[in-house]
CSV table of C-alpha atoms and ligand atoms in Angstrom, one decimal:
chain,number,residue,atom,x,y,z
A,1,MET,CA,111.6,184.7,101.3
A,2,LYS,CA,113.3,183.3,104.4
A,3,ARG,CA,109.8,182.3,105.9
A,4,ILE,CA,109.0,180.5,102.6
A,5,ILE,CA,112.2,178.4,102.7
A,6,TYR,CA,111.7,177.7,106.4
A,7,LEU,CA,108.0,176.5,105.6
A,8,ILE,CA,109.2,174.2,102.8
A,9,LEU,CA,112.0,172.8,105.0
A,10,THR,CA,109.5,172.0,107.7
A,11,ALA,CA,107.1,170.6,105.4
A,12,GLY,CA,109.9,168.3,104.1
A,13,ILE,CA,111.0,167.4,107.4
A,14,LEU,CA,107.3,166.4,108.4
A,15,LEU,CA,106.8,164.4,105.5
A,16,THR,CA,109.9,162.6,105.9
A,17,SER,CA,109.0,161.7,109.6
A,18,CYS,CA,105.7,160.7,108.5
A,19,ASN,CA,106.9,158.3,105.9
A,20,SER,CA,109.5,156.9,108.1
A,21,GLY,CA,106.8,156.5,110.8
A,22,THR,CA,104.6,154.5,108.6
A,23,LYS,CA,107.3,152.3,106.9
A,24,PRO,CA,108.0,149.8,109.8
A,25,ALA,CA,104.0,149.8,110.4
A,26,ASN,CA,103.7,148.7,106.6
A,27,LYS,CA,106.5,146.2,107.1
A,28,SER,CA,105.0,144.6,110.1
A,29,ASN,CA,101.7,144.5,108.3
A,30,GLU,CA,103.3,142.9,105.5
A,31,LYS,CA,104.8,140.2,107.8
A,32,GLU,CA,101.4,139.5,109.4
A,33,SER,CA,99.8,139.4,106.0
A,34,SER,CA,102.2,136.8,104.9
A,35,MET,CA,100.2,134.4,107.1
A,36,SER,CA,97.4,133.1,105.0
A,37,ILE,CA,94.6,130.6,104.3
A,38,THR,CA,93.2,129.4,101.1
A,39,LYS,CA,90.4,127.1,100.4
A,40,LYS,CA,90.1,125.0,97.2
A,41,PRO,CA,87.7,122.4,96.2
A,42,PHE,CA,89.0,118.9,96.3
A,43,GLY,CA,86.3,116.7,95.3
A,44,LYS,CA,83.0,115.3,96.5
A,45,VAL,CA,82.2,112.4,98.9
A,46,ASP,CA,78.6,111.2,100.1
A,47,GLY,CA,77.2,114.0,98.0
A,48,LYS,CA,79.2,116.6,100.0
A,49,GLU,CA,81.8,119.1,99.0
A,50,VAL,CA,85.3,118.3,100.2
A,51,TYR,CA,87.8,121.3,100.3
A,52,LEU,CA,91.6,121.4,100.7
A,53,PHE,CA,92.7,124.2,103.0
A,54,THR,CA,96.2,125.6,102.8
A,55,LEU,CA,97.7,127.3,105.8
A,56,LYS,CA,100.8,129.4,105.6
A,57,ASN,CA,102.5,130.9,108.6
A,58,LYS,CA,104.7,134.1,108.4
A,59,ASN,CA,107.9,131.9,108.4
A,60,GLY,CA,106.7,130.2,105.2
A,61,MET,CA,105.7,126.7,106.7
A,62,ILE,CA,102.8,125.4,104.9
A,63,VAL,CA,100.0,122.8,106.1
A,64,LYS,CA,97.4,121.4,103.9
A,65,ILE,CA,94.3,120.0,105.4
A,66,THR,CA,91.2,118.4,103.9
A,67,ASN,CA,87.8,118.2,105.6
A,68,TYR,CA,87.5,114.6,104.3
A,69,GLY,CA,88.7,112.7,107.4
A,70,GLY,CA,90.2,115.7,108.7
A,71,ILE,CA,93.5,114.5,106.9
A,72,VAL,CA,96.6,116.5,106.8
A,73,THR,CA,97.9,115.9,103.3
A,74,SER,CA,101.1,118.1,103.4
A,75,ILE,CA,103.5,119.6,105.9
A,76,LEU,CA,106.2,121.7,104.3
A,77,THR,CA,109.0,122.7,106.5
A,78,PRO,CA,112.7,123.7,106.1
A,79,ASP,CA,115.7,121.7,106.6
A,80,ARG,CA,118.8,123.4,108.5
A,81,ASN,CA,119.5,125.3,105.0
A,82,GLY,CA,116.2,126.8,104.7
A,83,ARG,CA,115.3,124.3,102.1
A,84,PHE,CA,111.4,123.5,102.3
A,85,ASP,CA,110.2,119.8,101.8
A,86,ASP,CA,107.0,117.8,102.7
A,87,VAL,CA,107.7,115.6,105.8
A,88,VAL,CA,104.3,113.7,105.7
A,89,LEU,CA,103.2,110.7,103.7
A,90,GLY,CA,100.1,111.0,101.6
A,91,TYR,CA,98.6,111.3,98.1
A,92,ASP,CA,98.5,114.1,95.3
A,93,ASN,CA,94.8,114.0,95.1
A,94,LEU,CA,91.4,112.9,96.9
A,95,ASP,CA,91.2,109.9,95.0
A,96,GLY,CA,94.1,108.3,96.5
A,97,TYR,CA,92.8,108.6,100.0
A,98,LEU,CA,89.4,107.3,98.8
A,99,LYS,CA,90.9,104.3,97.1
A,100,ASP,CA,93.3,103.0,99.7
A,101,THR,CA,95.0,104.6,102.7
A,102,PRO,CA,96.5,103.2,105.9
A,103,TYR,CA,95.1,106.4,107.6
A,104,PHE,CA,97.8,108.8,106.2
A,105,GLY,CA,97.4,112.0,108.0
A,106,ALA,CA,93.9,111.2,109.3
A,107,LEU,CA,91.8,112.0,112.2
A,108,VAL,CA,91.0,108.7,114.0
A,109,GLY,CA,87.9,107.9,116.1
A,110,ARG,CA,85.7,107.2,117.6
A,111,TYR,CA,88.1,105.0,119.3
A,112,ALA,CA,91.8,105.0,118.1
A,113,ASN,CA,93.8,101.8,117.9
A,114,ARG,CA,92.2,98.3,118.8
A,115,ILE,CA,89.2,97.0,120.8
A,116,ALA,CA,89.5,93.2,121.4
A,117,ASN,CA,87.1,91.4,119.2
A,118,GLY,CA,85.1,94.8,118.9
A,119,LYS,CA,83.3,94.2,122.4
A,120,PHE,CA,83.0,96.0,125.5
A,121,THR,CA,80.5,96.5,128.4
A,122,ILE,CA,79.2,99.7,129.8
A,123,ASP,CA,77.1,99.8,132.9
A,124,GLY,CA,76.2,96.0,132.3
A,125,LYS,CA,75.2,96.4,128.7
A,126,GLU,CA,77.4,94.8,126.0
A,127,TYR,CA,78.2,96.5,122.8
A,128,SER,CA,79.7,95.0,119.5
A,129,LEU,CA,81.6,97.1,117.1
A,130,ALA,CA,82.3,96.9,113.3
A,131,ILE,CA,85.2,94.5,113.0
A,132,ASN,CA,87.9,95.5,110.5
A,133,ASN,CA,91.1,94.1,111.7
A,134,GLY,CA,91.5,90.4,112.3
A,135,PRO,CA,89.0,89.7,115.1
A,136,ASN,CA,89.3,93.3,116.2
A,137,SER,CA,87.9,96.7,115.6
A,138,LEU,CA,90.7,99.3,114.5
A,139,HIS,CA,90.7,103.0,114.4
A,140,GLY,CA,86.8,103.4,114.9
A,141,GLY,CA,85.6,100.6,112.4
A,142,ILE,CA,84.9,100.2,108.8
A,143,LYS,CA,83.9,103.8,108.4
A,144,GLY,CA,85.8,105.7,111.0
A,145,PHE,CA,86.2,109.5,111.5
A,146,ASP,CA,88.9,109.3,108.8
A,147,LYS,CA,86.4,108.4,106.1
A,148,VAL,CA,83.6,111.0,106.7
A,149,VAL,CA,83.3,114.4,105.6
A,150,TRP,CA,83.6,117.2,108.3
A,151,ASP,CA,82.1,120.6,108.5
A,152,ALA,CA,85.0,123.1,108.2
A,153,GLU,CA,85.4,126.7,109.0
A,154,GLN,CA,88.8,128.6,108.5
A,155,PHE,CA,90.0,131.1,111.1
A,156,GLU,CA,93.0,133.4,111.8
A,157,THR,CA,94.3,134.3,115.1
A,158,GLY,CA,97.2,136.8,116.3
A,159,ASN,CA,99.6,133.9,116.0
A,160,GLY,CA,98.4,131.4,113.4
A,161,ALA,CA,95.8,130.3,111.0
A,162,GLY,CA,93.7,127.2,111.2
A,163,VAL,CA,90.6,125.2,110.3
A,164,LYS,CA,87.8,124.0,112.9
A,165,LEU,CA,86.4,120.8,112.0
A,166,HIS,CA,83.1,119.5,113.5
A,167,TYR,CA,81.4,116.0,113.0
A,168,LEU,CA,78.3,114.6,114.5
A,169,SER,CA,78.8,110.8,114.9
A,170,LYS,CA,75.3,109.2,115.2
A,171,ASP,CA,74.1,106.8,117.9
A,172,GLY,CA,75.0,103.4,116.6
A,173,GLU,CA,77.5,104.3,114.2
A,174,GLU,CA,80.0,101.6,113.7
A,175,GLY,CA,78.3,99.9,116.8
A,176,TYR,CA,79.2,102.8,119.2
A,177,PRO,CA,76.4,103.9,121.7
A,178,GLY,CA,75.1,107.7,121.6
A,179,ASN,CA,75.4,110.6,119.6
A,180,LEU,CA,78.9,112.2,119.8
A,181,ASP,CA,79.5,115.9,118.8
A,182,ILE,CA,83.3,116.2,118.1
A,183,TYR,CA,85.2,119.5,117.4
A,184,VAL,CA,88.9,119.3,116.1
A,185,THR,CA,90.8,122.5,115.6
A,186,TYR,CA,93.9,122.4,113.6
A,187,THR,CA,96.0,125.7,114.1
A,188,LEU,CA,99.4,126.5,112.3
A,189,THR,CA,101.2,129.0,114.6
A,190,ASN,CA,103.8,131.4,113.6
A,191,ASP,CA,106.2,129.2,115.9
A,192,ASN,CA,105.9,126.5,113.5
A,193,GLU,CA,103.6,124.3,115.4
A,194,LEU,CA,100.8,122.2,114.2
A,195,LYS,CA,98.4,122.5,117.3
A,196,ILE,CA,95.4,120.0,117.3
A,197,ASP,CA,92.6,120.7,119.9
A,198,TYR,CA,89.9,117.8,120.3
A,199,SER,CA,86.7,118.1,122.3
A,200,ALA,CA,83.6,116.0,122.3
A,201,THR,CA,80.3,115.5,124.2
A,202,GLY,CA,77.9,112.8,123.9
A,203,ASP,CA,74.5,111.7,125.0
A,204,LYS,CA,75.1,108.1,126.1
A,205,PRO,CA,78.1,106.6,127.9
A,206,THR,CA,80.6,105.7,125.1
A,207,PRO,CA,84.3,105.1,124.6
A,208,VAL,CA,86.2,108.0,123.1
A,209,ASN,CA,89.8,108.0,122.1
A,210,LEU,CA,90.8,110.6,119.3
A,211,THR,CA,94.3,110.9,117.6
A,212,HIS,CA,96.0,112.1,114.7
A,213,HIS,CA,97.6,109.7,112.0
A,214,SER,CA,100.3,111.3,110.3
A,215,TYR,CA,103.2,109.3,108.9
A,216,PHE,CA,106.3,111.6,109.4
A,217,ASN,CA,109.5,111.5,107.7
A,218,LEU,CA,111.8,114.2,108.3
A,219,ALA,CA,114.1,113.4,105.3
A,220,GLY,CA,111.2,114.7,103.2
A,221,THR,CA,110.9,113.5,99.6
A,222,THR,CA,114.4,112.4,99.3
A,223,GLY,CA,113.7,108.7,99.1
A,224,ARG,CA,115.2,107.9,102.5
A,225,ASP,CA,113.2,105.8,105.1
A,226,ILE,CA,113.0,106.6,108.7
A,227,LEU,CA,115.5,104.0,110.1
A,228,GLY,CA,118.2,106.5,110.3
A,229,GLN,CA,116.2,109.1,112.1
A,230,LYS,CA,116.7,109.6,115.9
A,231,LEU,CA,113.9,109.2,118.3
A,232,PHE,CA,113.2,110.2,122.0
A,233,ILE,CA,110.2,109.2,123.9
A,234,ASP,CA,109.7,110.2,127.5
A,235,ALA,CA,108.1,106.9,128.7
A,236,ASP,CA,109.4,104.3,131.3
A,237,LYS,CA,106.8,101.7,130.4
A,238,TYR,CA,104.8,100.5,127.6
A,239,THR,CA,101.8,98.4,127.1
A,240,VAL,CA,102.6,94.6,126.3
A,241,VAL,CA,100.5,93.2,123.5
A,242,ASP,CA,99.4,89.7,122.1
A,243,LYS,CA,100.0,88.5,118.7
A,244,ASN,CA,96.9,90.5,117.5
A,245,LEU,CA,98.4,93.7,119.0
A,246,ILE,CA,95.8,93.8,122.0
A,247,PRO,CA,97.3,94.7,125.5
A,248,THR,CA,97.6,92.1,127.8
A,249,GLY,CA,97.4,94.4,130.7
A,250,GLU,CA,101.0,94.4,131.6
A,251,LEU,CA,102.9,97.6,131.8
A,252,ARG,CA,106.4,96.7,131.2
A,253,ASP,CA,109.6,98.7,132.2
A,254,VAL,CA,111.5,99.6,129.0
A,255,THR,CA,115.0,99.6,130.8
A,256,GLY,CA,117.5,97.2,129.0
A,257,THR,CA,115.1,96.7,126.1
A,258,PRO,CA,115.0,97.8,122.5
A,259,MET,CA,111.7,99.9,123.6
A,260,ASP,CA,114.0,102.3,125.7
A,261,PHE,CA,113.8,105.7,123.8
A,262,ARG,CA,114.6,107.9,127.1
A,263,LYS,CA,117.8,108.8,125.4
A,264,PRO,CA,117.5,109.6,121.7
A,265,GLU,CA,118.1,106.6,119.8
A,266,THR,CA,118.3,105.7,115.9
A,267,VAL,CA,115.1,104.1,115.2
A,268,GLY,CA,116.6,101.3,113.0
A,269,ASN,CA,119.5,100.4,115.5
A,270,ARG,CA,117.3,97.9,117.6
A,271,ILE,CA,114.4,97.4,115.5
A,272,ASP,CA,115.2,93.9,114.3
A,273,GLU,CA,114.9,92.8,117.9
A,274,VAL,CA,111.2,93.9,117.9
A,275,GLU,CA,108.9,91.4,116.5
A,276,GLY,CA,107.1,92.9,113.4
A,277,GLY,CA,108.8,96.4,114.2
A,278,TYR,CA,107.5,99.1,116.7
A,279,ASP,CA,103.7,99.0,117.1
A,280,HIS,CA,103.5,99.8,120.7
A,281,ASN,CA,101.7,102.3,123.1
A,282,TYR,CA,104.1,104.0,125.4
A,283,VAL,CA,103.0,105.0,129.1
A,284,LEU,CA,104.1,108.6,129.2
A,285,ASN,CA,105.6,110.5,132.1
A,286,ASN,CA,103.6,113.7,131.5
A,287,ASN,CA,100.9,113.4,134.1
A,288,GLY,CA,98.2,114.7,131.8
A,289,LYS,CA,100.1,117.9,131.3
A,290,LEU,CA,100.7,119.4,127.9
A,291,THR,CA,104.4,118.7,127.9
A,292,LYS,CA,107.0,117.5,125.3
A,293,ILE,CA,107.0,113.8,125.3
A,294,ALA,CA,108.9,112.9,122.1
A,295,GLU,CA,111.4,114.2,119.7
A,296,LEU,CA,112.3,113.0,116.1
A,297,TYR,CA,115.5,114.3,114.7
A,298,ASP,CA,117.0,113.6,111.1
A,299,THR,CA,120.8,114.4,111.5
A,300,VAL,CA,121.1,114.8,107.7
A,301,THR,CA,118.5,117.5,107.0
A,302,GLY,CA,118.6,118.9,110.6
A,303,ARG,CA,114.8,118.8,110.9
A,304,VAL,CA,113.2,118.2,114.3
A,305,LEU,CA,109.9,117.2,115.4
A,306,ASP,CA,108.7,117.9,118.9
A,307,VAL,CA,105.7,116.4,120.1
A,308,PHE,CA,103.6,117.7,123.1
A,309,THR,CA,100.4,116.1,124.4
A,310,THR,CA,97.9,116.1,127.3
A,311,GLU,CA,97.3,112.2,126.5
A,312,PRO,CA,98.6,109.6,128.9
A,313,GLY,CA,100.0,107.2,125.7
A,314,ILE,CA,101.5,107.4,122.4
A,315,GLN,CA,101.6,104.7,119.8
A,316,PHE,CA,104.9,104.6,118.3
A,317,TYR,CA,104.2,102.8,114.9
A,318,SER,CA,107.3,102.4,112.5
A,319,GLY,CA,105.4,101.9,109.3
A,320,ASN,CA,105.8,98.2,109.5
A,321,PHE,CA,102.9,97.5,107.2
A,322,LEU,CA,103.9,99.8,104.4
A,323,ASP,CA,105.1,97.3,101.8
A,324,GLY,CA,105.6,99.4,98.6
A,325,SER,CA,102.2,98.7,97.3
A,326,ILE,CA,101.2,102.4,97.6
A,327,THR,CA,102.6,105.0,95.4
A,328,GLY,CA,102.2,108.4,97.0
A,329,LYS,CA,102.9,112.2,96.5
A,330,LYS,CA,105.4,112.9,93.7
A,331,GLY,CA,105.3,109.2,92.4
A,332,ILE,CA,107.4,108.0,95.6
A,333,VAL,CA,106.8,104.3,96.4
A,334,TYR,CA,106.1,103.9,100.1
A,335,ARG,CA,108.1,100.9,101.3
A,336,LYS,CA,108.3,99.5,104.5
A,337,HIS,CA,109.6,102.1,107.4
A,338,PHE,CA,109.0,105.0,104.9
A,339,GLY,CA,107.1,106.9,107.7
A,340,LEU,CA,106.5,106.6,111.3
A,341,CYS,CA,103.4,107.7,113.4
A,342,LEU,CA,103.5,109.3,116.7
A,343,GLU,CA,99.9,109.2,117.8
A,344,ALA,CA,99.0,110.8,121.0
A,345,GLN,CA,96.1,108.7,122.5
A,346,HIS,CA,94.6,106.7,125.6
A,347,PHE,CA,95.7,103.2,125.9
A,348,PRO,CA,94.5,100.6,123.2
A,349,ASP,CA,91.6,98.4,124.4
A,350,SER,CA,91.0,100.6,127.6
A,351,PRO,CA,87.3,99.8,127.6
A,352,ASN,CA,88.3,96.2,128.4
A,353,HIS,CA,91.0,97.3,130.9
A,354,PRO,CA,89.5,99.0,133.9
A,355,GLU,CA,93.0,99.4,135.3
A,356,PHE,CA,94.0,101.7,132.4
A,357,PRO,CA,93.0,105.4,132.4
A,358,ASN,CA,89.3,105.8,131.7
A,359,THR,CA,88.1,106.3,128.1
A,360,ILE,CA,84.3,106.3,128.8
A,361,LEU,CA,82.7,109.7,128.2
A,362,ARG,CA,79.6,110.2,130.0
A,363,PRO,CA,76.6,112.7,129.3
A,364,GLY,CA,77.3,116.1,131.0
A,365,GLU,CA,81.1,115.3,130.6
A,366,LYS,CA,83.5,116.9,128.2
A,367,TYR,CA,86.4,115.0,126.3
A,368,THR,CA,89.4,117.3,125.5
A,369,GLN,CA,92.8,116.6,124.4
A,370,THR,CA,95.4,118.7,122.9
A,371,THR,CA,98.5,117.8,121.0
A,372,ILE,CA,101.3,119.7,119.3
A,373,TYR,CA,103.6,118.8,116.5
A,374,LYS,CA,106.3,121.4,116.5
A,375,PHE,CA,108.8,121.8,113.6
A,376,GLY,CA,112.5,123.2,113.8
A,377,THR,CA,116.1,122.5,112.9
A,378,LYS,CA,119.3,121.8,114.8
B,1,BGC,C1,98.4,100.8,114.4
B,1,BGC,C2,98.9,99.8,113.6
B,1,BGC,C3,98.2,100.0,112.2
B,1,BGC,C4,98.3,101.3,111.6
B,1,BGC,C5,97.6,101.6,110.5
B,1,BGC,C6,98.5,102.2,113.9
B,1,BGC,O1,98.0,103.1,114.7
B,1,BGC,O2,99.0,100.8,115.7
B,1,BGC,O3,98.7,98.6,113.8
B,1,BGC,O4,98.5,99.1,111.2
B,1,BGC,O5,97.8,102.1,112.7
B,1,BGC,O6,96.6,101.0,110.1
């Protein structure tokens, strides 16, 4: 009898310890599996299927990406009280993006920002690009990378979930020389980062300058513009531009000017002193290393956005051309300064400025850049 009681007790102890041994493992599996990716049809463009990928990390942060234009349609991130809201501008459906968009959330290329008169010369040969912005070519021309359907493959890593996009830009597209094979990987990590890795190779010398064009508003969908948000940019200089926003070649010191964001400054404090508002390329102090170069902070919600990049420049655009003519997600009217862009890039019009960091990619070389948008609160 004693023996039976002993056996029952031992079996009981063993069972309990087995259970307690598996419980934490189950818990951590649950945590891991709370990271997820879903893929849903989003429409059709140029006869090709377009999808909407929803990435969710273990903290509940959500990023939605479509393979049309590589557009990030939503970023849902918490405020300091844990309330989630969407911090980028955009549309509820594909139609909005097809009808009219000032590059909301898009991947921009082959050359981000402007090339003067759409002309440049490589090895003595002059090229003419599609003109779409006054006399200039802007953001890759009439049908840039923001308006094409990318191949897309979803993936999961130990620390995140993502979508790998691929596009082959044909020789002569929008006037650019050579076929260009481009890969862009968006990863949402469990550290609340949206990481963007770009690479490209071509078969003729060509200018390449890729960027991401989200309009951020850390106030979310509360109806507040970005003028009260605080910005830091680690740049001592910016590229001076003419009336068509083409660099003159001068790199001007920001000291003592409304362009100085080396200490966090409220965006709206000095914006009236800048003709037309901020739409300038800053010359970053990062020496090409993936370091934090900017921070946006909304004191009301506590949301913070840190930007890291390997690029030598960042275009700070304060949404000056938003004019209330676009009604976006949730029926919100996007008035002037309702979002701001922090576009990591090489300097505008570099192909016509040999003194700027090189943007010509030659056969056998590989273009790479990495930019991280990291969300948090304080
Ligand atoms: C440019 C602006 C332009 C905006 C949207 C920005 O990158 O610097 O001048 O209006 O994109 O088109």
